[in-house]
Amino acid sequence: MMKKLRFAVLAINIIICLSIFFGLISKVSAQQPQILHPLTPLTETEITTAVEVVKKAKSLSDTAIFSIVALKEPDKQEVLNFTPNQEVQRQAFLVVYERLQNKTYEGIVDVKQQSLNSWQEIANAQPALGYTECALTSQIVKADEKWQKAMQRREIKDFDDVKVSCWAAGILSKQEESTGDRLVRGLSYYRGDNWNYYGSPIEGVLATVNLNTGKVVSLIDRGIVPFSKEKWDYDLKSLGKLLTPPKPLKFFQPYGKTFQINGNEISWQGWKFRYLMHPRDGLVLYLVNYQDGENLRRVLYRGSLSEMVVPYGDPDPTWSFRNAFDVGEYNFGVLANALELGKDIPSNGVLLDAIFANEQGEPVTMPRVVGIYERDNGILWKHYGYDTQRNDVRRNRELVLTITATIDNYDYSLNWIFHQDGTLEVQNELSGIVLAQGTNLATESFDNSYGRLLAKNIFGVNHQHFFNYRLDMDVDGQANSVTEMNVNSVPISGKNPIGNAIAVENTPLTTEKAAVRDVDTKHSREWMISSTDKKNTLGVGTAYMLMPTGNTIFFPTEGAEIRKRAEFATHHFWVTKYKPDELYAGGNYPNQSQPKEGLPKYISDNESLTNEDIVVWYTMGMTHVPRPEDWPVMPVHRVGFKLFPRGFFSRNPVINLPE
């Protein structure tokens, strides 16, 4: 018996060592990309070169902020026609903000030739807020005499006990808008001895800071409101008595990973694609292809989170400005977290680094910000034959590529999920801390319909989260068209005597304005992107369907200012003819933006969508009426959609998957 036990322990140790060994091989290969492809991310050297070229060519001030330094994506045809070992162009795209001048510039640098190919001022544009500006905002607010008196009226004498949180200006007054200055809002929280200050908002105090002049230009103080004195820290020591943990659940792949990583290219179970971490967009996918027998077939050229908007539903002037564009106002990508194996992703995963430029233009390696792992998700397909007593079944394996970014109080995980059957899924996970409002309420009262009480003196304001994804679809090539599919009941008639008929209606969406559509669960509405020159075995264009899952409508009323600036969120589905510079649903510069930027402008020329290279934009959202169970950190809420094949394959593509 002891001999068998020793053998079992030895076998387990060998499996663990093999898992670690193969995991290290995958990680090493992932961390050593070679510049062989036009979509290889910028290296540290290339970032340094690009910034040095700009600094040499232009007289930048010491306070200039490099808001974005990223790969200037090559021409799409250049990428599609690329062959291995071909010479590739390497360009960097930069956004530089001169705070003292209140001017925004865009530049393009040829990093091979070390030349500045383009440099232009972008009028009336405010790039994303940077961390140095948020630190500056806190200093300016705390030095303001009116703010200090507001704190003293609340018996706060040590201003170090207050955390000033930095928000983009959001909805501007007419006077604020007329100045054209770079504005930011400062929210105040009582921190005291606690590190989790979000439970103690100093309600009714709002500072507006002009970052160009370095002064508080307005301070609202709507009177003293009690704030929570409880300790809302949630480390294990602070929580006290803990739940009984479940027994350990281990993930081992003793023969190594099924996926392969070559630079920024990933292959797995028929899928082949590239990824890149962008300082604004976050995780971007390129050249998503599926190996169908001998043919490598294109599905998606580029997919990314285009924009977010989070509108809050309290009309109080200290709240009504809060409509965060978390991608364009804060640079979503640079806010990505370092992930942990066994926590953020399963222990069988691999963590990948990314290289960004900081605000001074210096290259910085952000460790472990991209996670990739395989997981089991139940049954892939199954049938039990009663006559034969055969149980034919296959397990469902999925590949997940993920990042998590934290924007102040909220945490957002973005997951691209690859399925063996050719389905590509997007699933966003929302967690973090509800943005709390101070209140004198100690028990629930339904008189205030703008939210719900979370705890004594802590109120959760009704709000929404909307995500827009830009999907440059290339289904079996660039010649595509789009069709809306609606399922209808059929009236009782001679042809349908008992009323059981279910009919499908296909409607081609032939122009950009006609393709502005909404989810309709009554008709099980989906949208089909089909090839116009590649037919399947049934004589129909090969296609992929966009299938909505959970969604909601944009609740700010008609005429609301946020509807004008975030018009992309007022409809779920948009389609545009491909243009390389149309990347962001809310416009290139949503910070202090004007109405009708982004998608409304993109569709204004109402171009044809028939037999064209088309881009699908899908908006999905959730409506959050907070509850006590969301406090102090909310359990994950998920929202997503699927792109799944319809007539793309001639049969179940995984019917021949071995057991």
XYZ file of C-alpha atoms in Angstrom:
659
model
C 0.000 0.000 0.000
C 2.803 2.433 0.898
C 4.541 1.618 -2.368
C 1.368 2.464 -4.339
C 0.974 5.676 -2.373
C 4.560 6.733 -3.103
C 4.011 5.963 -6.791
C 0.828 8.087 -6.848
C 2.611 11.017 -5.168
C 5.492 10.710 -7.654
C 3.052 10.678 -10.592
C 1.306 13.803 -9.318
C 4.633 15.601 -8.891
C 5.638 14.658 -12.449
C 2.329 16.021 -13.792
C 2.793 19.280 -11.878
C 6.372 19.662 -13.129
C 5.322 18.992 -16.711
C 2.537 21.575 -16.394
C 4.969 24.168 -15.075
C 7.518 23.281 -17.759
C 5.103 23.576 -20.665
C 3.605 26.703 -19.138
C 7.048 28.299 -18.985
C 7.708 27.392 -22.598
C 4.446 29.060 -23.632
C 5.228 32.131 -21.554
C 8.771 32.447 -22.853
C 7.605 32.185 -26.457
C 4.929 34.783 -25.764
C 7.380 37.253 -24.250
C 9.820 37.225 -27.195
C 7.935 38.632 -30.183
C 9.877 39.209 -33.367
C 9.077 41.976 -35.791
C 7.874 39.818 -38.659
C 4.391 41.189 -39.240
C 2.832 44.634 -39.884
C 0.664 44.262 -36.757
C 3.494 43.541 -34.333
C 3.170 45.956 -31.379
C 5.632 48.789 -30.953
C 8.783 47.818 -29.075
C 10.432 49.878 -26.329
C 13.020 51.051 -28.832
C 10.378 52.104 -31.338
C 8.438 54.050 -28.693
C 11.616 55.814 -27.594
C 12.507 56.624 -31.196
C 9.052 58.004 -31.994
C 9.047 60.295 -28.948
C 12.593 61.493 -29.601
C 11.700 62.336 -33.218
C 8.748 64.460 -32.076
C 10.741 66.197 -29.354
C 13.528 66.972 -31.811
C 11.174 68.311 -34.470
C 8.830 70.259 -32.180
C 9.480 72.531 -29.222
C 7.397 70.798 -26.587
C 7.051 72.222 -23.098
C 8.065 70.365 -19.957
C 4.371 69.841 -19.159
C 3.489 68.256 -22.521
C 1.577 64.989 -22.082
C 1.971 62.038 -24.431
C -1.615 60.843 -24.251
C -1.203 58.065 -26.824
C 1.838 56.453 -28.413
C 0.683 53.427 -30.398
C 1.259 51.488 -33.576
C -0.063 53.376 -36.599
C -1.980 50.537 -38.180
C -0.799 49.885 -41.733
C -3.146 50.024 -44.683
C -5.583 47.112 -44.563
C -4.632 45.829 -48.017
C -0.964 45.949 -47.063
C -1.711 43.726 -44.084
C -3.893 41.312 -46.063
C -1.279 41.015 -48.826
C 1.618 40.559 -46.420
C 3.870 37.552 -46.928
C 6.481 36.258 -44.449
C 9.894 37.947 -44.529
C 8.444 40.872 -46.452
C 9.744 44.314 -45.503
C 7.114 46.096 -43.411
C 6.469 49.734 -42.697
C 6.726 50.739 -39.040
C 4.912 53.892 -37.981
C 3.851 55.275 -34.626
C 0.735 57.356 -33.985
C 0.977 59.945 -31.200
C -1.460 62.243 -29.428
C 0.324 65.032 -27.540
C -1.419 67.565 -25.295
C 0.132 70.883 -24.328
C -1.735 71.792 -21.151
C -0.405 75.335 -20.765
C -1.367 76.121 -24.367
C -4.554 74.024 -24.259
C -3.636 72.505 -27.612
C -3.868 68.923 -28.888
C -1.625 67.554 -31.615
C -1.576 64.335 -33.623
C 1.638 63.050 -35.137
C 2.801 60.139 -37.272
C 6.432 59.045 -37.057
C 8.240 56.670 -39.387
C 10.332 54.855 -36.793
C 12.578 53.191 -39.381
C 13.433 56.437 -41.130
C 13.243 58.367 -37.840
C 11.212 61.085 -39.507
C 8.070 63.019 -38.562
C 5.683 62.332 -41.447
C 2.705 64.251 -40.095
C 2.013 66.802 -37.370
C -1.238 68.706 -37.005
C -3.149 70.562 -34.339
C -6.620 69.164 -33.704
C -8.932 72.064 -32.939
C -11.342 71.879 -29.986
C -10.072 68.456 -28.940
C -9.448 67.326 -25.370
C -7.609 63.985 -25.094
C -8.062 61.548 -22.239
C -7.208 62.555 -18.687
C -3.851 61.368 -17.403
C -2.738 60.289 -13.948
C -0.553 63.380 -13.513
C -3.589 65.567 -14.159
C -5.602 63.680 -11.570
C -2.822 64.218 -9.030
C -2.749 67.898 -10.003
C -6.531 68.116 -9.587
C -6.266 66.863 -6.013
C -3.578 69.442 -5.200
C -5.581 72.305 -6.700
C -8.797 71.338 -4.919
C -7.180 70.899 -1.521
C -5.447 74.284 -1.836
C -8.735 76.070 -2.561
C -9.981 78.207 0.331
C -13.684 77.623 -0.376
C -13.177 73.858 -0.456
C -11.230 73.986 2.803
C -14.071 75.891 4.463
C -16.560 73.317 3.137
C -14.512 70.586 4.819
C -14.204 72.557 8.063
C -17.985 72.976 8.175
C -18.080 69.168 8.246
C -15.562 69.122 11.108
C -12.801 67.819 8.850
C -9.623 69.624 9.845
C -6.938 67.344 8.425
C -7.319 67.548 4.641
C -5.077 64.506 4.250
C -8.080 62.550 5.528
C -9.895 63.452 2.309
C -9.453 61.706 -1.031
C -10.209 63.853 -4.082
C -11.326 61.697 -6.998
C -10.813 63.022 -10.531
C -13.643 62.853 -13.081
C -13.873 64.094 -16.640
C -16.069 67.167 -16.837
C -18.976 65.331 -18.458
C -21.983 67.495 -19.265
C -20.873 71.145 -19.401
C -22.865 74.271 -18.724
C -23.091 76.784 -21.569
C -20.616 79.021 -19.757
C -18.135 76.182 -19.234
C -18.466 75.111 -22.844
C -17.816 78.613 -24.168
C -14.352 78.851 -22.597
C -12.903 75.857 -24.416
C -10.705 75.204 -21.369
C -9.707 71.765 -20.084
C -11.997 71.134 -17.136
C -12.206 68.342 -14.604
C -14.462 67.632 -11.611
C -13.154 66.845 -8.146
C -15.279 64.583 -5.899
C -14.424 64.389 -2.201
C -14.430 61.317 0.050
C -13.620 61.021 3.748
C -10.845 58.469 4.065
C -9.753 58.820 7.679
C -8.028 55.621 8.779
C -9.755 53.440 6.174
C -8.327 52.572 2.770
C -11.757 51.956 1.211
C -13.056 55.508 1.133
C -15.889 54.916 -1.391
C -18.373 54.316 1.431
C -17.897 57.848 2.774
C -18.651 60.357 0.002
C -18.722 63.975 1.177
C -22.030 64.569 -0.513
C -23.069 67.847 -2.096
C -19.523 69.197 -2.592
C -18.314 69.447 -6.168
C -15.196 71.280 -7.339
C -14.645 72.151 -10.995
C -10.985 72.681 -11.876
C -9.514 74.477 -14.863
C -6.364 72.491 -15.590
C -5.032 75.216 -17.897
C -5.039 77.891 -15.190
C -4.566 75.540 -12.238
C -7.538 76.979 -10.339
C -10.909 75.900 -8.983
C -13.374 77.794 -11.182
C -16.499 76.794 -9.276
C -17.370 75.055 -6.033
C -20.837 73.733 -5.220
C -21.717 73.103 -1.574
C -25.333 72.043 -1.159
C -25.184 71.654 2.598
C -24.056 69.072 5.103
C -25.200 65.492 4.483
C -24.193 62.724 6.920
C -21.634 60.268 5.582
C -21.034 56.740 6.744
C -18.692 56.342 9.707
C -18.541 52.565 9.345
C -15.406 50.745 8.283
C -15.924 49.407 4.765
C -12.472 47.871 4.293
C -12.867 44.327 2.958
C -9.496 42.691 3.607
C -9.825 39.393 5.456
C -8.746 40.880 8.786
C -11.355 43.640 8.564
C -14.144 41.246 7.611
C -13.744 39.143 10.742
C -15.634 35.852 10.551
C -15.181 34.195 7.164
C -17.245 31.697 5.210
C -16.128 28.084 4.968
C -14.069 27.901 1.765
C -14.735 25.213 -0.852
C -12.191 22.466 -1.281
C -9.391 23.301 -3.767
C -10.181 22.960 -7.467
C -7.016 22.488 -9.489
C -6.504 22.897 -13.232
C -3.741 20.804 -14.785
C -2.768 20.299 -18.415
C -0.089 17.625 -17.998
C 0.763 17.529 -21.720
C 0.975 21.291 -22.126
C -1.310 23.947 -23.575
C -3.415 23.315 -26.655
C -2.835 26.866 -27.869
C 0.387 28.122 -29.435
C 1.775 31.654 -29.145
C 4.144 33.049 -31.750
C 4.851 36.706 -30.997
C 1.373 38.234 -30.927
C -0.208 35.468 -33.024
C -2.253 32.770 -31.289
C -3.452 29.450 -32.746
C -5.964 27.095 -31.141
C -8.390 24.426 -32.374
C -8.756 25.821 -35.877
C -8.596 29.469 -34.818
C -5.688 31.735 -35.737
C -5.578 35.428 -34.828
C -3.398 38.285 -33.614
C -3.877 40.520 -30.606
C -2.501 43.884 -29.554
C -2.852 46.016 -26.427
C -3.782 49.573 -27.376
C -3.456 52.389 -24.788
C -6.987 53.591 -25.542
C -8.928 50.587 -26.876
C -7.372 47.973 -24.628
C -7.383 44.469 -26.110
C -7.717 44.466 -29.920
C -8.033 41.368 -32.132
C -6.837 41.218 -35.734
C -6.998 38.746 -38.611
C -9.354 36.297 -36.912
C -9.340 33.226 -39.170
C -10.671 29.672 -38.914
C -8.900 26.653 -40.408
C -11.585 24.731 -42.308
C -9.852 21.672 -43.720
C -7.200 22.942 -46.108
C -8.631 26.473 -46.183
C -7.802 29.263 -43.743
C -10.999 31.332 -43.861
C -11.305 34.917 -42.650
C -14.067 35.898 -40.208
C -13.016 39.219 -38.633
C -10.288 41.657 -39.636
C -10.354 43.789 -36.476
C -12.437 43.714 -33.298
C -12.246 46.050 -30.317
C -14.138 47.849 -27.593
C -14.825 51.169 -29.290
C -16.391 53.208 -26.488
C -18.298 53.054 -23.224
C -20.711 55.422 -21.571
C -21.986 55.252 -17.993
C -24.900 57.671 -17.432
C -26.021 58.305 -13.829
C -29.683 58.977 -13.195
C -29.854 61.634 -10.453
C -30.702 65.181 -11.660
C -28.892 66.850 -8.727
C -26.245 69.209 -10.218
C -23.476 67.414 -8.332
C -24.514 64.200 -10.129
C -26.081 65.119 -13.465
C -22.701 65.797 -15.115
C -21.627 62.178 -14.441
C -21.700 60.414 -17.793
C -18.332 58.743 -18.098
C -16.865 57.767 -21.489
C -14.463 55.268 -19.971
C -12.543 54.479 -23.173
C -12.022 57.919 -24.692
C -11.975 60.042 -21.521
C -9.570 57.863 -19.507
C -7.632 55.638 -21.978
C -9.046 52.244 -21.044
C -5.986 50.254 -22.117
C -3.424 51.923 -19.853
C -5.692 51.245 -16.863
C -5.350 47.472 -17.287
C -4.471 45.508 -14.141
C -1.658 43.053 -13.589
C -3.500 39.713 -13.441
C -2.809 36.823 -11.076
C -2.872 33.121 -11.892
C -5.398 31.238 -9.802
C -7.309 34.460 -9.111
C -8.056 36.579 -12.178
C -7.638 33.578 -14.458
C -7.286 29.849 -13.715
C -3.911 28.481 -12.732
C -3.511 26.724 -16.097
C -3.389 30.077 -17.911
C -0.563 32.186 -19.304
C -0.036 35.870 -18.514
C 1.378 38.244 -21.112
C 3.012 41.664 -20.789
C 2.349 44.808 -22.801
C 4.490 47.855 -23.542
C 2.984 51.333 -23.350
C 4.370 54.846 -23.204
C 3.774 56.820 -20.023
C 2.718 60.466 -20.114
C 6.336 61.568 -20.452
C 6.708 59.368 -23.526
C 8.907 56.789 -21.791
C 8.298 53.110 -22.607
C 6.899 51.144 -19.679
C 6.349 47.401 -19.508
C 3.010 46.593 -17.928
C 3.426 43.064 -16.589
C 0.786 40.321 -16.853
C -2.019 42.482 -18.264
C -3.296 39.929 -20.802
C -4.472 36.493 -19.734
C -5.082 33.484 -21.964
C -6.387 30.131 -20.845
C -8.452 27.094 -21.788
C -11.492 26.033 -19.834
C -14.141 23.335 -19.860
C -17.715 24.514 -20.430
C -19.877 21.421 -20.274
C -21.067 19.519 -23.322
C -20.110 20.481 -26.871
C -22.545 18.053 -28.542
C -24.324 14.860 -27.501
C -26.882 12.268 -28.487
C -27.948 9.155 -26.627
C -29.430 6.455 -28.832
C -32.088 4.390 -27.081
C -32.012 1.670 -29.728
C -28.241 1.304 -29.815
C -27.616 2.505 -26.258
C -24.782 4.563 -27.710
C -23.815 7.667 -25.757
C -21.956 9.897 -28.196
C -20.767 13.044 -26.452
C -17.879 15.504 -26.633
C -16.707 17.956 -24.003
C -16.752 21.662 -24.801
C -13.371 23.358 -24.608
C -13.074 27.147 -24.859
C -10.156 29.546 -25.239
C -10.434 32.828 -23.337
C -8.359 35.957 -23.974
C -8.950 38.523 -21.235
C -7.954 41.840 -19.688
C -9.297 43.751 -16.688
C -9.202 47.532 -16.338
C -10.164 49.608 -13.301
C -11.633 53.062 -13.818
C -11.840 54.606 -10.352
C -14.505 52.564 -8.529
C -15.509 50.086 -11.266
C -13.632 47.049 -12.616
C -14.308 45.791 -16.136
C -13.105 42.458 -17.528
C -13.248 42.077 -21.300
C -13.238 38.488 -22.533
C -12.963 37.226 -26.098
C -14.081 33.585 -26.038
C -13.255 31.223 -28.892
C -15.441 28.134 -29.295
C -14.471 24.957 -31.113
C -17.603 25.124 -33.299
C -16.537 28.418 -34.905
C -18.441 30.726 -32.542
C -16.684 33.864 -31.307
C -18.148 35.347 -28.132
C -17.639 38.602 -26.259
C -18.407 38.627 -22.554
C -17.852 41.675 -20.372
C -17.758 41.273 -16.606
C -18.564 44.192 -14.307
C -17.467 44.305 -10.693
C -15.926 46.802 -8.286
C -17.634 49.298 -6.008
C -20.941 51.035 -6.647
C -20.490 54.803 -6.886
C -22.160 55.735 -3.599
C -24.105 58.828 -2.669
C -24.205 60.137 0.880
C -27.663 60.310 2.473
C -29.291 60.970 5.844
C -31.380 57.813 5.395
C -30.734 54.901 7.709
C -33.568 52.689 6.449
C -34.991 52.109 2.998
C -37.377 54.732 1.672
C -39.046 54.498 -1.699
C -39.665 58.238 -1.829
C -36.377 58.631 -3.713
C -36.874 56.746 -6.958
C -33.422 57.641 -8.286
C -31.783 54.674 -6.557
C -31.819 52.384 -3.546
C -30.252 52.368 -0.085
C -27.181 50.131 0.165
C -26.391 50.623 3.850
C -26.944 53.247 6.490
C -26.086 56.679 4.990
C -25.081 55.041 1.685
C -27.316 55.370 -1.370
C -26.767 53.707 -4.743
C -27.846 55.879 -7.688
C -29.553 54.231 -10.663
C -27.186 54.122 -13.621
C -26.332 52.247 -16.800
C -23.254 50.801 -18.499
C -23.111 50.744 -22.298
C -20.332 49.166 -24.374
C -19.923 49.596 -28.107
C -17.854 47.073 -30.045
C -16.437 47.817 -33.475
C -16.318 44.658 -35.616
C -14.622 44.937 -39.002
C -16.221 41.823 -40.488
C -14.540 40.055 -43.405
C -16.626 36.898 -43.801
C -14.751 34.867 -46.433
C -13.301 38.118 -47.735
C -14.128 41.804 -47.865
C -17.184 41.611 -50.149
C -20.006 41.363 -47.597
C -23.640 42.369 -47.155
C -25.855 42.498 -44.076
C -29.361 41.128 -43.510
C -31.750 41.398 -40.576
C -33.554 38.210 -39.576
C -36.894 38.428 -37.741
C -38.992 35.484 -36.576
C -42.755 35.996 -36.782
C -45.893 34.174 -35.757
C -48.340 33.616 -38.630
C -52.055 34.475 -38.379
C -54.545 31.621 -38.468
C -55.721 31.036 -42.019
C -56.439 28.287 -44.470
C -52.711 27.740 -44.835
C -52.199 27.851 -41.056
C -55.420 26.405 -39.610
C -54.238 25.768 -36.038
C -51.915 28.771 -35.796
C -48.667 26.924 -35.180
C -46.655 28.288 -38.107
C -43.417 30.146 -37.381
C -41.958 32.168 -40.244
C -38.580 33.806 -40.756
C -38.336 37.127 -42.587
C -35.010 38.279 -44.031
C -34.587 41.990 -44.763
C -31.442 43.261 -46.514
C -29.996 46.393 -44.874
C -28.687 48.167 -47.941
C -27.617 51.608 -46.656
C -25.953 52.943 -43.529
C -29.027 54.809 -42.262
C -31.320 51.846 -42.918
C -28.950 49.671 -40.847
C -29.444 51.609 -37.588
C -31.447 48.977 -35.723
C -32.428 47.761 -32.247
C -32.690 44.456 -30.439
C -36.211 42.989 -30.566
C -36.794 39.917 -28.407
C -40.391 39.635 -29.657
C -38.995 38.684 -33.051
C -35.793 36.947 -31.922
C -33.964 39.515 -34.050
C -30.457 38.738 -35.268
C -28.205 40.148 -37.971
C -26.379 38.168 -40.652
C -23.151 39.282 -42.307
C -22.732 37.227 -45.460
C -20.234 36.882 -48.254
C -21.453 38.102 -51.634
C -18.971 36.085 -53.676
C -18.506 32.861 -51.671
C -21.379 30.346 -51.692
C -21.842 27.340 -49.440
C -22.884 23.861 -50.590
C -26.541 24.963 -50.550
C -25.900 27.868 -52.889
C -26.233 30.560 -50.226
C -23.642 33.146 -49.213
C -21.501 31.943 -46.322
C -22.340 33.972 -43.223
C -21.865 34.818 -39.576
C -24.730 35.947 -37.343
C -24.582 38.508 -34.562
C -26.732 37.124 -31.756
C -27.585 39.490 -28.878
C -27.808 38.132 -25.350
C -28.760 40.429 -22.457
C -29.312 44.077 -23.350
C -31.264 47.177 -22.344
C -32.318 50.542 -23.766
C -30.728 53.926 -23.126
C -32.956 55.551 -20.501
C -31.934 59.249 -20.583
C -34.949 60.894 -22.177
C -35.244 62.374 -25.665
C -33.519 65.761 -25.660
C -31.145 64.819 -22.827
C -27.655 66.229 -23.316
C -26.030 62.827 -22.895
C -28.131 61.385 -25.738
C -26.628 64.003 -28.030
C -23.039 63.152 -27.067
C -23.518 59.375 -26.779
C -25.868 58.779 -29.680
C -24.162 55.442 -30.343
C -25.861 54.113 -27.193
C -29.362 55.048 -28.367
C -29.382 52.142 -30.860
C -27.953 48.648 -30.574
C -26.850 47.916 -34.125
C -25.091 50.096 -36.692
C -23.259 49.269 -39.922
C -20.829 51.468 -41.851
C -18.801 51.069 -44.985
C -15.178 50.500 -43.985
C -13.038 53.595 -43.559
C -9.718 53.259 -41.730
C -10.083 56.457 -39.693
C -13.572 55.625 -38.359
C -12.626 53.832 -35.154
C -14.639 55.251 -32.265
C -18.417 55.205 -31.837
C -18.356 58.341 -29.674
C -15.815 60.208 -31.785
C -12.054 60.569 -31.563
C -12.176 62.965 -28.599
C -15.275 62.389 -26.421
C -13.836 64.406 -23.522
C -15.863 67.658 -23.605
C -17.115 66.674 -27.052
C -19.825 68.211 -29.179
C -23.037 66.360 -30.142
C -23.261 64.015 -33.129
C -19.648 62.857 -33.046
C -18.712 59.312 -34.049
C -21.385 57.051 -35.531
C -23.940 59.784 -36.391
C -21.244 61.513 -38.440
C -20.004 58.249 -39.972
C -23.443 57.397 -41.415
C -24.296 60.923 -42.555
C -23.272 60.145 -46.154
C -25.545 57.060 -46.102
C -23.259 54.864 -48.193
C -24.235 51.546 -49.719
C -23.691 48.367 -47.711
C -24.245 45.872 -50.527
C -21.199 43.894 -51.651
C -18.925 46.147 -49.596
C -16.228 45.965 -46.961
C -18.457 46.649 -43.941
C -18.002 47.366 -40.244
C -20.580 46.307 -37.668
C -20.971 48.321 -34.462
C -22.866 46.627 -31.649
C -23.961 48.409 -28.465
C -24.875 46.374 -25.397
C -25.789 47.623 -21.975
C -27.042 46.874 -18.507
C -29.241 48.911 -16.211
C -28.079 48.871 -12.614
C -30.580 49.562 -9.846
C -28.197 48.978 -6.917
C -29.048 46.569 -4.081
C -27.559 45.861 -0.638
C -25.939 42.702 -2.004
C -23.808 44.911 -4.269
C -22.069 46.407 -1.240
C -19.210 46.887 -0.463
C -17.978 45.140 -3.655
C -20.529 43.974 -6.184
C -20.625 40.387 -7.455
C -19.821 40.108 -11.156
C -22.524 41.016 -13.656
C -22.076 39.770 -17.238
C -23.219 41.156 -20.561
C -22.191 40.042 -24.050
C -23.006 38.811 -27.547
C -22.004 36.061 -29.976
C -20.830 35.851 -33.551
C -21.754 32.363 -34.740
C -21.532 30.670 -38.140
C -24.661 30.302 -40.284
C -23.977 28.382 -43.455
C -20.291 29.127 -43.061
C -19.645 25.380 -42.677
C -21.299 22.513 -44.559
C -21.995 20.567 -41.333
C -21.243 20.595 -37.627
C -17.542 21.560 -37.810
C -16.656 19.558 -34.681
C -18.640 16.382 -35.430
C -15.330 14.625 -36.062
C -13.641 15.801 -32.862
C -12.018 12.760 -31.205
C -13.123 11.687 -27.746
